[in-house]
mmCIF file of C-alpha atoms and ligand atoms in Angstrom:
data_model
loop_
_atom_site.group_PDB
_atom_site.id
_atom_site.type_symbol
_atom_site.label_atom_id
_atom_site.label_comp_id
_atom_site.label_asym_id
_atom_site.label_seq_id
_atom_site.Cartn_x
_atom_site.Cartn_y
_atom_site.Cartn_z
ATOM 1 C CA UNK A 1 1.429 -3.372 22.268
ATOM 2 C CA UNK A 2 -0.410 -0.654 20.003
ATOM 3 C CA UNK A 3 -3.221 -1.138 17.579
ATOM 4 C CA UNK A 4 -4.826 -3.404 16.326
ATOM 5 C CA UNK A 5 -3.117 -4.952 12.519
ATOM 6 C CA UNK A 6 -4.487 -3.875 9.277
ATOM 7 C CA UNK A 7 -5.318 -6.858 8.788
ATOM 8 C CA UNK A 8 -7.216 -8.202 11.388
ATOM 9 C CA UNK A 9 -9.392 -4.398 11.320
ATOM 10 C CA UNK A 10 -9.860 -5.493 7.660
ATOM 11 C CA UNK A 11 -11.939 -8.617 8.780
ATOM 12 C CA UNK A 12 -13.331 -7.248 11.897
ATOM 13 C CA UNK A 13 -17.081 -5.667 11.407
ATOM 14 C CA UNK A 14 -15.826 -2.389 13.555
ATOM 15 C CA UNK A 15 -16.456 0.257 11.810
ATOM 16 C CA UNK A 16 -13.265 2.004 10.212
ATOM 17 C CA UNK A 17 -11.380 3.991 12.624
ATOM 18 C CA UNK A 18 -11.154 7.835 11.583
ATOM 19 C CA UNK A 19 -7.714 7.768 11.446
ATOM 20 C CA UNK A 20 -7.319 6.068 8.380
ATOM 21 C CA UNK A 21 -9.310 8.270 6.418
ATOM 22 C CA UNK A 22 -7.505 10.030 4.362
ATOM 23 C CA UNK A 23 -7.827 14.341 4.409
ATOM 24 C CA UNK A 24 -5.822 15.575 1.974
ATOM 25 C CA UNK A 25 -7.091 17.732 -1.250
ATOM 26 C CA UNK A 26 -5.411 15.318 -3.504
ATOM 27 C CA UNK A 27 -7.562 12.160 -3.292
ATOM 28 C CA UNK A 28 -10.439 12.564 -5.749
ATOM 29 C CA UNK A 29 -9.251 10.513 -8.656
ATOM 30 C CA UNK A 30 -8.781 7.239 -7.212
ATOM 31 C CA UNK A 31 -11.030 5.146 -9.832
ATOM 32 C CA UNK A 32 -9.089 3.369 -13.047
ATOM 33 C CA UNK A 33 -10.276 5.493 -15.395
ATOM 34 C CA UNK A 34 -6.145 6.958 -14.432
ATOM 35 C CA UNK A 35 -3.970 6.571 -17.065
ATOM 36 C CA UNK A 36 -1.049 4.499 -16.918
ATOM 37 C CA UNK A 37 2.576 6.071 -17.273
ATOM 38 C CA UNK A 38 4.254 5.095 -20.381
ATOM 39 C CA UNK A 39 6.766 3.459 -18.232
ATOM 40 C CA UNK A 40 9.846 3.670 -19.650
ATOM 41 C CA UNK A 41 11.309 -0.124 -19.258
ATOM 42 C CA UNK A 42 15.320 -0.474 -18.954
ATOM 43 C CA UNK A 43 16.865 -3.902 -20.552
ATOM 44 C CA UNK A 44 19.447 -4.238 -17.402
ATOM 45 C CA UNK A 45 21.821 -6.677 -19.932
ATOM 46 C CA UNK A 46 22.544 -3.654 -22.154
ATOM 47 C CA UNK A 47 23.651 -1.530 -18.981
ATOM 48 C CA UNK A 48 26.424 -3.660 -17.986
ATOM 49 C CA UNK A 49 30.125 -1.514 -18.258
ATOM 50 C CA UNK A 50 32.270 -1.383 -20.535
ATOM 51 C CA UNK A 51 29.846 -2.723 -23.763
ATOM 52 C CA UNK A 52 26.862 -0.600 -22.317
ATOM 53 C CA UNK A 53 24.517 0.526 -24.973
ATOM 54 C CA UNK A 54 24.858 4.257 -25.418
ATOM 55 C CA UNK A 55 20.777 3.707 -26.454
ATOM 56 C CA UNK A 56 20.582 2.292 -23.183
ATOM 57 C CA UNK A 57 21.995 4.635 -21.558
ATOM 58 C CA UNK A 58 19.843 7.685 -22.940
ATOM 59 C CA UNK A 59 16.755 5.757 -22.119
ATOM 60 C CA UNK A 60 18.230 5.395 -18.823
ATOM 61 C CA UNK A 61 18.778 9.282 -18.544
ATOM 62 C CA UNK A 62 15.536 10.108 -19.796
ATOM 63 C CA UNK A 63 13.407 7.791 -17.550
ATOM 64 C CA UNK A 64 15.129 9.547 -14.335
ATOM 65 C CA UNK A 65 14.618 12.871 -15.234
ATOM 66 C CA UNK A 66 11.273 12.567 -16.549
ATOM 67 C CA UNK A 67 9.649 10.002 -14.284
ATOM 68 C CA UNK A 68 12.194 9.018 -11.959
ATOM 69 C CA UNK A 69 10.811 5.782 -12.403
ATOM 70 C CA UNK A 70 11.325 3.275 -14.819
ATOM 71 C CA UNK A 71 10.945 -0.698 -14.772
ATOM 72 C CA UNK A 72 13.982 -3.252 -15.383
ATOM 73 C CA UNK A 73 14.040 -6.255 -16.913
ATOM 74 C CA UNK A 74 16.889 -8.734 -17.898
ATOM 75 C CA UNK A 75 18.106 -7.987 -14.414
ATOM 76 C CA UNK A 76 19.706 -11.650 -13.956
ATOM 77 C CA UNK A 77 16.534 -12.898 -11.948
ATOM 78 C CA UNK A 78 13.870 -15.349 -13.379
ATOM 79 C CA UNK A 79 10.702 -14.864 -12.943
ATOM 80 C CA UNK A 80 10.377 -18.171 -11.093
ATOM 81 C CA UNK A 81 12.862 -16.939 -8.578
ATOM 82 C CA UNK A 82 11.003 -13.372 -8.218
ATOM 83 C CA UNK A 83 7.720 -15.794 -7.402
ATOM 84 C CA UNK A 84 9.613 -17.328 -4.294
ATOM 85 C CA UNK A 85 10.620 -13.911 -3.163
ATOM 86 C CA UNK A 86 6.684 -12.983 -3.504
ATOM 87 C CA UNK A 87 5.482 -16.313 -2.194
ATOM 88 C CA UNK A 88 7.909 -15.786 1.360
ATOM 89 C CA UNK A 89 5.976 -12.499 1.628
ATOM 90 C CA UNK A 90 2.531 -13.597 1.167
ATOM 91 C CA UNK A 91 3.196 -16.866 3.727
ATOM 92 C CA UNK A 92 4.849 -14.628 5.978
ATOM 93 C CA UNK A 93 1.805 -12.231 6.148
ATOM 94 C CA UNK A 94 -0.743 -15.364 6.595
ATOM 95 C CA UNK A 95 0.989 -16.707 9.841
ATOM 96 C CA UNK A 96 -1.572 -16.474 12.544
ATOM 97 C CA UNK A 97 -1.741 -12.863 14.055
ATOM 98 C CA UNK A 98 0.070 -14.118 17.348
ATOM 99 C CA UNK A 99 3.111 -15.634 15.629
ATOM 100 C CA UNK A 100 3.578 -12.339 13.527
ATOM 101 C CA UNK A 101 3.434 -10.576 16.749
ATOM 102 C CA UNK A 102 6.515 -12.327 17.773
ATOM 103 C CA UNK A 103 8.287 -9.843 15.625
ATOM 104 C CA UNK A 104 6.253 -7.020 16.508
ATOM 105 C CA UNK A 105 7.710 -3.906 16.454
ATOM 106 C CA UNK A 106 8.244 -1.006 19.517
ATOM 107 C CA UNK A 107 6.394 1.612 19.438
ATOM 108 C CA UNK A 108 9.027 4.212 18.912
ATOM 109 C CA UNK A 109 10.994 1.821 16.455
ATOM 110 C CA UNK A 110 10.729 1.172 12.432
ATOM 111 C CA UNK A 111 12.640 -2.396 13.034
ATOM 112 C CA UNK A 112 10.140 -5.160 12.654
ATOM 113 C CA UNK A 113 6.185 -6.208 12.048
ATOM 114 C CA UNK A 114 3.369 -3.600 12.535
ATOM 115 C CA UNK A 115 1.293 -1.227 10.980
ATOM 116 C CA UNK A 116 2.076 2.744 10.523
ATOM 117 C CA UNK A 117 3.764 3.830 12.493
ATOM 118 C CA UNK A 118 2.177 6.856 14.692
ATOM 119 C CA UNK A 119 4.849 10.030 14.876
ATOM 120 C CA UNK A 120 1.900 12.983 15.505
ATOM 121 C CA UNK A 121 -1.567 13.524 16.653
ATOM 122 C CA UNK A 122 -4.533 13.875 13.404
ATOM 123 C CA UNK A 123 -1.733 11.533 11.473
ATOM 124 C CA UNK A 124 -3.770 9.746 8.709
ATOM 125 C CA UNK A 125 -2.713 6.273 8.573
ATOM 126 C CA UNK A 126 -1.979 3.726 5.806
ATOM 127 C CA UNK A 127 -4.103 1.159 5.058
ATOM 128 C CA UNK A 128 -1.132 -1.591 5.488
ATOM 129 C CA UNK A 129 0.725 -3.558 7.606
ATOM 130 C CA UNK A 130 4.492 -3.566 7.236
ATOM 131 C CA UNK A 131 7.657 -6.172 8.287
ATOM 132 C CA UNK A 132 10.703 -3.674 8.036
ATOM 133 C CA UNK A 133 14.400 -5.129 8.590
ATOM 134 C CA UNK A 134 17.588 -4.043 8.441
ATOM 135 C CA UNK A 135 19.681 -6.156 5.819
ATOM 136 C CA UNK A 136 23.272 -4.543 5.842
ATOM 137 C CA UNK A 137 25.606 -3.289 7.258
ATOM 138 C CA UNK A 138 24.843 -6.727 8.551
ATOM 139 C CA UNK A 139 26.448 -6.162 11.955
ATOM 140 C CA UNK A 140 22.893 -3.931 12.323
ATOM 141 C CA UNK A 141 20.909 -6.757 11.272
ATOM 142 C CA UNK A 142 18.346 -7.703 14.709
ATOM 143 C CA UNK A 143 17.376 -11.630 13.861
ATOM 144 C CA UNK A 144 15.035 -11.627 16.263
ATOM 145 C CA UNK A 145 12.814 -9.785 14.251
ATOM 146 C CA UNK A 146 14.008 -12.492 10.924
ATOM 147 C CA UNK A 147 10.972 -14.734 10.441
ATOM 148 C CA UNK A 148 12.220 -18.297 11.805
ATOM 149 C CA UNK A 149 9.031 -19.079 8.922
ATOM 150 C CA UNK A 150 8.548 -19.832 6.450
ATOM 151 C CA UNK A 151 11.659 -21.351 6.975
ATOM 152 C CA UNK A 152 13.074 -20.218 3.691
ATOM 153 C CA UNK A 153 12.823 -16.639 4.931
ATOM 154 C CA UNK A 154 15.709 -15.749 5.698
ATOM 155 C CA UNK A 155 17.664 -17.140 2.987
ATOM 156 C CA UNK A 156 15.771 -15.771 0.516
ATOM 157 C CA UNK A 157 15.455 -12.428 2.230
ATOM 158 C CA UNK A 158 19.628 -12.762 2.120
ATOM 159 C CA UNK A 159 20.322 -13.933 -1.543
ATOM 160 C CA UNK A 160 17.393 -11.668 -2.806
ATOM 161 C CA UNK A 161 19.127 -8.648 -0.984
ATOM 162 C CA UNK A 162 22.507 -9.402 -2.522
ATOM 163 C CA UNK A 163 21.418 -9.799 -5.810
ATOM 164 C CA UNK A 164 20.044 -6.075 -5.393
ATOM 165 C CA UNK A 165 23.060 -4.981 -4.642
ATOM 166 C CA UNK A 166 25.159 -6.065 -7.837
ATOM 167 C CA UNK A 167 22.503 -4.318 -9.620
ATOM 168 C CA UNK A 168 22.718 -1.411 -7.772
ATOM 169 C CA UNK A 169 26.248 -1.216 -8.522
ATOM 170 C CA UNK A 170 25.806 -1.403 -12.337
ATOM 171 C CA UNK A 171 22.626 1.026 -12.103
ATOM 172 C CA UNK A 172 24.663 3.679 -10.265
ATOM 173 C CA UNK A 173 27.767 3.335 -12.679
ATOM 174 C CA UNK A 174 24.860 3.749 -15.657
ATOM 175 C CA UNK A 175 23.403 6.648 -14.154
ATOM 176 C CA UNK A 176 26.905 7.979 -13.565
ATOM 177 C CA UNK A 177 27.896 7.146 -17.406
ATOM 178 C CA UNK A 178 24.546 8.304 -18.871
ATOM 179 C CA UNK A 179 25.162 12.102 -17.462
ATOM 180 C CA UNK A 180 28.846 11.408 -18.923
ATOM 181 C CA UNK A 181 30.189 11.226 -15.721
ATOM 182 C CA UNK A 182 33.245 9.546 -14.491
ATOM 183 C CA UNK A 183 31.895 6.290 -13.774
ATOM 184 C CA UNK A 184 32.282 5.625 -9.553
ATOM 185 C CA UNK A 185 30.874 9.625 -9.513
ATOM 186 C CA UNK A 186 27.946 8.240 -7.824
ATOM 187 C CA UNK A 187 28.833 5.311 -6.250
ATOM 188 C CA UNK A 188 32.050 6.205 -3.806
ATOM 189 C CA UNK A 189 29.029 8.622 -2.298
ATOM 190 C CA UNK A 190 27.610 5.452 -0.716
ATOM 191 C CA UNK A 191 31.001 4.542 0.857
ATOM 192 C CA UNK A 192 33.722 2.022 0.107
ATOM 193 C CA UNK A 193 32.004 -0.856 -1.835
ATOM 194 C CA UNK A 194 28.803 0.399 -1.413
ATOM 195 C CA UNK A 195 28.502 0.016 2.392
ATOM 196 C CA UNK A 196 25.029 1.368 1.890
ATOM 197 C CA UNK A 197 22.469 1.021 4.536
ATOM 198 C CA UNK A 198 19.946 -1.502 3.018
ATOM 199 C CA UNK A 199 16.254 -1.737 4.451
ATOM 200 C CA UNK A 200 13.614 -4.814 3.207
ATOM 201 C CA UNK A 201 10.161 -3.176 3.991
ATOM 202 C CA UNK A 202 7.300 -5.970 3.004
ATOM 203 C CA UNK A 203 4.758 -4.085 2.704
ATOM 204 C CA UNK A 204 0.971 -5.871 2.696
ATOM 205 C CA UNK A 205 -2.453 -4.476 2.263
ATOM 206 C CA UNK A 206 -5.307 -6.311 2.961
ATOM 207 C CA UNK A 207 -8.886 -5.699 0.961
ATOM 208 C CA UNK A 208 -10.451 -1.975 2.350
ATOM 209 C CA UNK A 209 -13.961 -1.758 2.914
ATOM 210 C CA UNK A 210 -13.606 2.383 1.721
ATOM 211 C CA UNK A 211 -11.073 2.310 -1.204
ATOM 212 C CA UNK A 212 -12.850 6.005 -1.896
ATOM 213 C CA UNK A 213 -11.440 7.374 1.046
ATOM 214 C CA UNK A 214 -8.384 4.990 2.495
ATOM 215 C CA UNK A 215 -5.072 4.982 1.231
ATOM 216 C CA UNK A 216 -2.155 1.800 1.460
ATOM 217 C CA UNK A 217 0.227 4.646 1.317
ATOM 218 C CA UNK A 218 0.151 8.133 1.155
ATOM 219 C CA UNK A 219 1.850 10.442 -1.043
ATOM 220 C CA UNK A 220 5.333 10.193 -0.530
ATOM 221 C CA UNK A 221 8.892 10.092 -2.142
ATOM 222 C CA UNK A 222 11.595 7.814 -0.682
ATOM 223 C CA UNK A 223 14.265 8.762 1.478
ATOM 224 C CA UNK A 224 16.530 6.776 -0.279
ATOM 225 C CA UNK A 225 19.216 7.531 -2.944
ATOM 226 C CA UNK A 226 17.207 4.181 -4.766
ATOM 227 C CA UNK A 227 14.552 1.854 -4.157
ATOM 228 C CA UNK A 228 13.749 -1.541 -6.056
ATOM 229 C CA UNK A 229 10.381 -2.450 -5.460
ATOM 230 C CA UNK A 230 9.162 -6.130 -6.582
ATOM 231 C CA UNK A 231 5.189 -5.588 -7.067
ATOM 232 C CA UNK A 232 2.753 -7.664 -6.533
ATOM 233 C CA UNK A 233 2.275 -10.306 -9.641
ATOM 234 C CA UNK A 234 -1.326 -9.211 -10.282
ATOM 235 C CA UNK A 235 -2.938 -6.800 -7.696
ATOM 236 C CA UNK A 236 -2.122 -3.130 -8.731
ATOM 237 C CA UNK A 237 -1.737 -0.356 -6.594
ATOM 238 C CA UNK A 238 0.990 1.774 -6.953
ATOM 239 C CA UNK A 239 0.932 5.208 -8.683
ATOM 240 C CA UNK A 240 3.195 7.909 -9.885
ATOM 241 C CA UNK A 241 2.471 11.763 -9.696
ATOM 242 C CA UNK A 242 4.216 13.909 -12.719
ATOM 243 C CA UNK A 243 3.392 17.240 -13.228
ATOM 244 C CA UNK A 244 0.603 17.456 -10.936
ATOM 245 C CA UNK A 245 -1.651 14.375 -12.399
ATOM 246 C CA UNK A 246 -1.792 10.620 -11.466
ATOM 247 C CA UNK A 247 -0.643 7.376 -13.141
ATOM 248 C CA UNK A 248 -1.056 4.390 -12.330
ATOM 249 C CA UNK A 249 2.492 1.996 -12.419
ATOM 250 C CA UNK A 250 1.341 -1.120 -14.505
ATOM 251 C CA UNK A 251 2.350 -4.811 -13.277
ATOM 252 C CA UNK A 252 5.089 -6.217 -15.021
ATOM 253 C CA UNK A 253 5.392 -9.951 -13.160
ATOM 254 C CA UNK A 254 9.166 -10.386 -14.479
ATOM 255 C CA UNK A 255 9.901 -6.692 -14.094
ATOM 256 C CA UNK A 256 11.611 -4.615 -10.801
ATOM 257 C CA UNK A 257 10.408 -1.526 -10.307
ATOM 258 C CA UNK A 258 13.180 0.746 -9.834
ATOM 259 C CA UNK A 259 12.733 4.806 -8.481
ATOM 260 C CA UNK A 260 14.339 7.298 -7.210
ATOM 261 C CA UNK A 261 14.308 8.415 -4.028
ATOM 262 C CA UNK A 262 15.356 12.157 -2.246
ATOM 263 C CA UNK A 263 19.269 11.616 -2.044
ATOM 264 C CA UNK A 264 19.462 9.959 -5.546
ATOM 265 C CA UNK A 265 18.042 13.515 -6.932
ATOM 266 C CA UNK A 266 20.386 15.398 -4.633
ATOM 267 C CA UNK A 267 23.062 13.632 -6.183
ATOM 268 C CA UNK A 268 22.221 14.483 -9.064
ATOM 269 C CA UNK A 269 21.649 18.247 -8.604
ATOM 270 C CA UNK A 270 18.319 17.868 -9.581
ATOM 271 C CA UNK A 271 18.682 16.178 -13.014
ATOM 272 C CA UNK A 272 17.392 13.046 -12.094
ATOM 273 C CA UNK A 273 13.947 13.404 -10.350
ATOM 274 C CA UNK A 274 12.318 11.832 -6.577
ATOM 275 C CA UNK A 275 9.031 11.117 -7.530
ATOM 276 C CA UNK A 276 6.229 11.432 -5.537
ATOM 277 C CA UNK A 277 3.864 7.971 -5.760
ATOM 278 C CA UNK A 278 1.436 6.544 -3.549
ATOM 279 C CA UNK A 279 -0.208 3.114 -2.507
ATOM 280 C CA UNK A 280 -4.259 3.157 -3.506
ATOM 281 C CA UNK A 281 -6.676 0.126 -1.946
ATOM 282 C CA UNK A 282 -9.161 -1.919 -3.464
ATOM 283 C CA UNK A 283 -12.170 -4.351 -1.932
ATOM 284 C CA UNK A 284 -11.376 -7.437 -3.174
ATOM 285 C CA UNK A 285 -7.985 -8.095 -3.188
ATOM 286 C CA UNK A 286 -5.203 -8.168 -0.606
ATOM 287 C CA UNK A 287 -1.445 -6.712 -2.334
ATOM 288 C CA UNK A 288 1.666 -7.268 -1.671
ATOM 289 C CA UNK A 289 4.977 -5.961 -2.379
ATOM 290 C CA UNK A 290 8.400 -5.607 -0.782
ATOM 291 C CA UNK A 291 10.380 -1.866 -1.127
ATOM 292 C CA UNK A 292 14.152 -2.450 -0.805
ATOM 293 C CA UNK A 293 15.740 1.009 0.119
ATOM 294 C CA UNK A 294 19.339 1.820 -1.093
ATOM 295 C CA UNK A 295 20.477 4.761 1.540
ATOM 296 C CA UNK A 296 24.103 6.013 1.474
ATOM 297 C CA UNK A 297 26.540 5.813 5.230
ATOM 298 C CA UNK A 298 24.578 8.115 7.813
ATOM 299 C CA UNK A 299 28.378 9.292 8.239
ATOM 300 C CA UNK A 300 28.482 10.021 4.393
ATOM 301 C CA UNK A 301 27.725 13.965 3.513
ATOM 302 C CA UNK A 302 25.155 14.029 0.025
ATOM 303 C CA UNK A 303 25.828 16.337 -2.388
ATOM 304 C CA UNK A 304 25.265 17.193 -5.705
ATOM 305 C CA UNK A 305 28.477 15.757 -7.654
ATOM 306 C CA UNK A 306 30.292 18.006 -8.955
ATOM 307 C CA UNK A 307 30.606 17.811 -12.854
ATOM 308 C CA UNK A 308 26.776 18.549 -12.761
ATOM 309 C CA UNK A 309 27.353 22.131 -11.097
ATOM 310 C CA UNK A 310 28.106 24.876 -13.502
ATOM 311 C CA UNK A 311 26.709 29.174 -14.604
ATOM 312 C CA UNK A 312 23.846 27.273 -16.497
ATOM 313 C CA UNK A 313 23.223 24.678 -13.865
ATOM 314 C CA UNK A 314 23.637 26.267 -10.622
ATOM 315 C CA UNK A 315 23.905 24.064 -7.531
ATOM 316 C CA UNK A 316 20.264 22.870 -6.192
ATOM 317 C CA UNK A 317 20.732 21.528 -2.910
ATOM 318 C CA UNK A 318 23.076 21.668 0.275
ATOM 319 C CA UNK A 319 25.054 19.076 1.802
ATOM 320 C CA UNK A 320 23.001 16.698 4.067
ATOM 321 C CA UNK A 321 24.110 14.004 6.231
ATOM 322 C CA UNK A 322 22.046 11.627 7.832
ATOM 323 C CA UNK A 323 18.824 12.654 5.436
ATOM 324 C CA UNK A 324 16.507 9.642 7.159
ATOM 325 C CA UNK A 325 16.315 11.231 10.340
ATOM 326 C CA UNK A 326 14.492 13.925 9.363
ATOM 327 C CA UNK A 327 12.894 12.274 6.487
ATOM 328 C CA UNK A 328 9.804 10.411 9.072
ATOM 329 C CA UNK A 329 9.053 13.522 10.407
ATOM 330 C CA UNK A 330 8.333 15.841 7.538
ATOM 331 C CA UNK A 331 6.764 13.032 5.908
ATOM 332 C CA UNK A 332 4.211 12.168 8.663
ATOM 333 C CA UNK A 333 3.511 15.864 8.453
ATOM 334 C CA UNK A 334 2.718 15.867 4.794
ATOM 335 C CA UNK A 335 5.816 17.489 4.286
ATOM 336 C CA UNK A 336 8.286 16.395 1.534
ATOM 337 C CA UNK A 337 11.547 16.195 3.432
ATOM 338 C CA UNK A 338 14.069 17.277 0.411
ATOM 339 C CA UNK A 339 12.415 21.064 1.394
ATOM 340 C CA UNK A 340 15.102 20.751 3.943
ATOM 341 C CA UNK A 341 17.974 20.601 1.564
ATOM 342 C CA UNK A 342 16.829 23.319 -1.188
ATOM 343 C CA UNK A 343 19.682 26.033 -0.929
HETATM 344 O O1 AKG B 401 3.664 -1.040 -2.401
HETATM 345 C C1 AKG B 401 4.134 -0.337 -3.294
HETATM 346 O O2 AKG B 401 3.886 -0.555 -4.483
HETATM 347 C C2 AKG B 401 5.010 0.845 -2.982
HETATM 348 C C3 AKG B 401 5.470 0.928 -1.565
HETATM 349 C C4 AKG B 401 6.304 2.146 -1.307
HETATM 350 O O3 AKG B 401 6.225 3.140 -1.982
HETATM 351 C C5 AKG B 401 7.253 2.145 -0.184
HETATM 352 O O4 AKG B 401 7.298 1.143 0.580
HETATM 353 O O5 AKG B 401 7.992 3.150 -0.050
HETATM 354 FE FE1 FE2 B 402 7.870 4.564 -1.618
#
């Protein structure tokens, strides 16, 4: 049944297996002395077709292609409502370690509750334990990995995902209208109605005794054409690389955190940027957070749309198809996977 949880090595007195210590060159400048990104934060009700602000829009425009990050608010949610979503998490993640293992995942699968998942030998794992489900095409959807509790679990987990959804529908039209581009440019690459494949990962990281050396994730940029991240309310965590330095992504309790992932910047022929971020642990504090991944058909071909290919913008990447099943294994080999797609 695999290793040991995150969790329960957090509490243990063992010492810290090798494995999660982390090798790279790039760790040194964990501390908070960081700055934080001047995070660029999108008012969602101004994006909304046919009134959207043309302010909006250029803020929109500029957050992608600088950051590729940027954080939303007057998305349609209350804060209240973002709380339950955060509260389903946290009780999920505090069942008693056999109950959670009732959703355990296999060994060669993502679908389910576990920690990192092990691809190749020397692999430096995160400091985190994960619950990862498929929410649509919901004919994919396997309930018996669905927390039965807390019981609102699964409700939540569906409403939450839906709500996503409209706003990823408006956010694609945006991006789509900020490059001045015929509005469904972007979307009809996901499929009819945006049949996108859409993944919950709950991510959790419990206090680490060696925040010096341990990472909750490594360096990575998402697989995903978009990914709207709720963040924990007050435990921080996530940063953003830009132009080879750090920042930390400040918490914003009302706020979604919305970036771009590999296919969203092949899309865009390289306009709009896949940043590269990263998960750093603390002692004190657990952190929570749950990633929801927007990723086109795996029977849809990604390319860069056309109206951004011209003699002074040449065209940046290939067409891929079926980008996630690459993307695990460059990125457990410190690789970043949209290499693969560079003409
Ligand atoms: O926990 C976070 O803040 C980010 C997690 C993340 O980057 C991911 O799940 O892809
Ligand atoms: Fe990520």
């Amino acid at each position: 049944m695999g290793a040991k949880s995150v969790q329960e090595l957090s509490i243990s007195d063992q010492d810290l297996p090798q494995n999660y210590i982390y090798k790279g060159s790039d760790f040194g400048l964990l501390d908070a002395s960081l700055p934080f990104m001047e995070v660029p934060i999108i008012d969602f009700g101004l994006l909304t077709s046919p009134s959207s602000s043309i302010e909006e829009l250029e803020k929109l425009r500029s957050a992608l292609s600088s950051w590729g990050f940027f954080q939303a608010v007057n998305h349609g949610m209350e804060i209240t409502y973002l709380d339950k979503v955060r509260e389903v998490t946290e009780q999920f993640f505090a069942l008693p370690q056999e109950t959670k293992q009732k959703y355990h995942r296999e060994d060669d699968s993502t679908e389910g509750y576990g920690n990192d998942m092990i691809i190749t030998e020397n692999q430096t794992l995160d400091w985190s334990d994960r619950l990862f489900l498929t929410v649509n095409p919901q004919e994919r959807r396997q309930l018996r990995f669905w927390p039965e509790y807390p019981e609102t679990f699964r409700e939540i987990l569906n409403e939450y995902t839906m709500k996503l959804q409209v706003m990823t529908e408006v956010l694609l039209k945006a991006m789509a209208g900020s490059l001045n581009l015929e509005e469904n440019s972007f979307l009809d690459m996901f499929g009819e109605q945006l049949q996108a494949l859409i993944i919950a990962r709950f991510n959790f990281y419990p206090p680490c005794p060696r925040p010096d050396t341990v990472l909750g994730c490594k360096p990575h940029a998402d697989g995903t054409a978009l990914t709207i991240l709720l963040q924990d309310k007050e435990v921080e965590g996530l940063q953003v690389q830009k132009d080879n330095q750090w920042y930390r992504v400040p918490v914003i309790p009302e706020a979604l955190v919305i970036n771009l992932g590999d296919q969203g910047e092949i899309m865009s022929n390289g306009i709009f940027k896949s940043p590269v971020h990263r998960v750093v642990t603390n002692k004190e504090r657990e952190r929570i957070s749950l990633a929801v991944f927007f990723i086109p058909n795996s029977d849809k071909e990604i390319e860069p749309v056309n109206g951004l290919i011209d003699e002074t913008r040449p065209r940046l990447y290939k067409k891929v198809k079926d980008y996630v099943s690459i993307y695990f294994q460059y990125y457990q080999r410190g690789r970043r996977p949209i290499e693969a797609a560079i003409i």
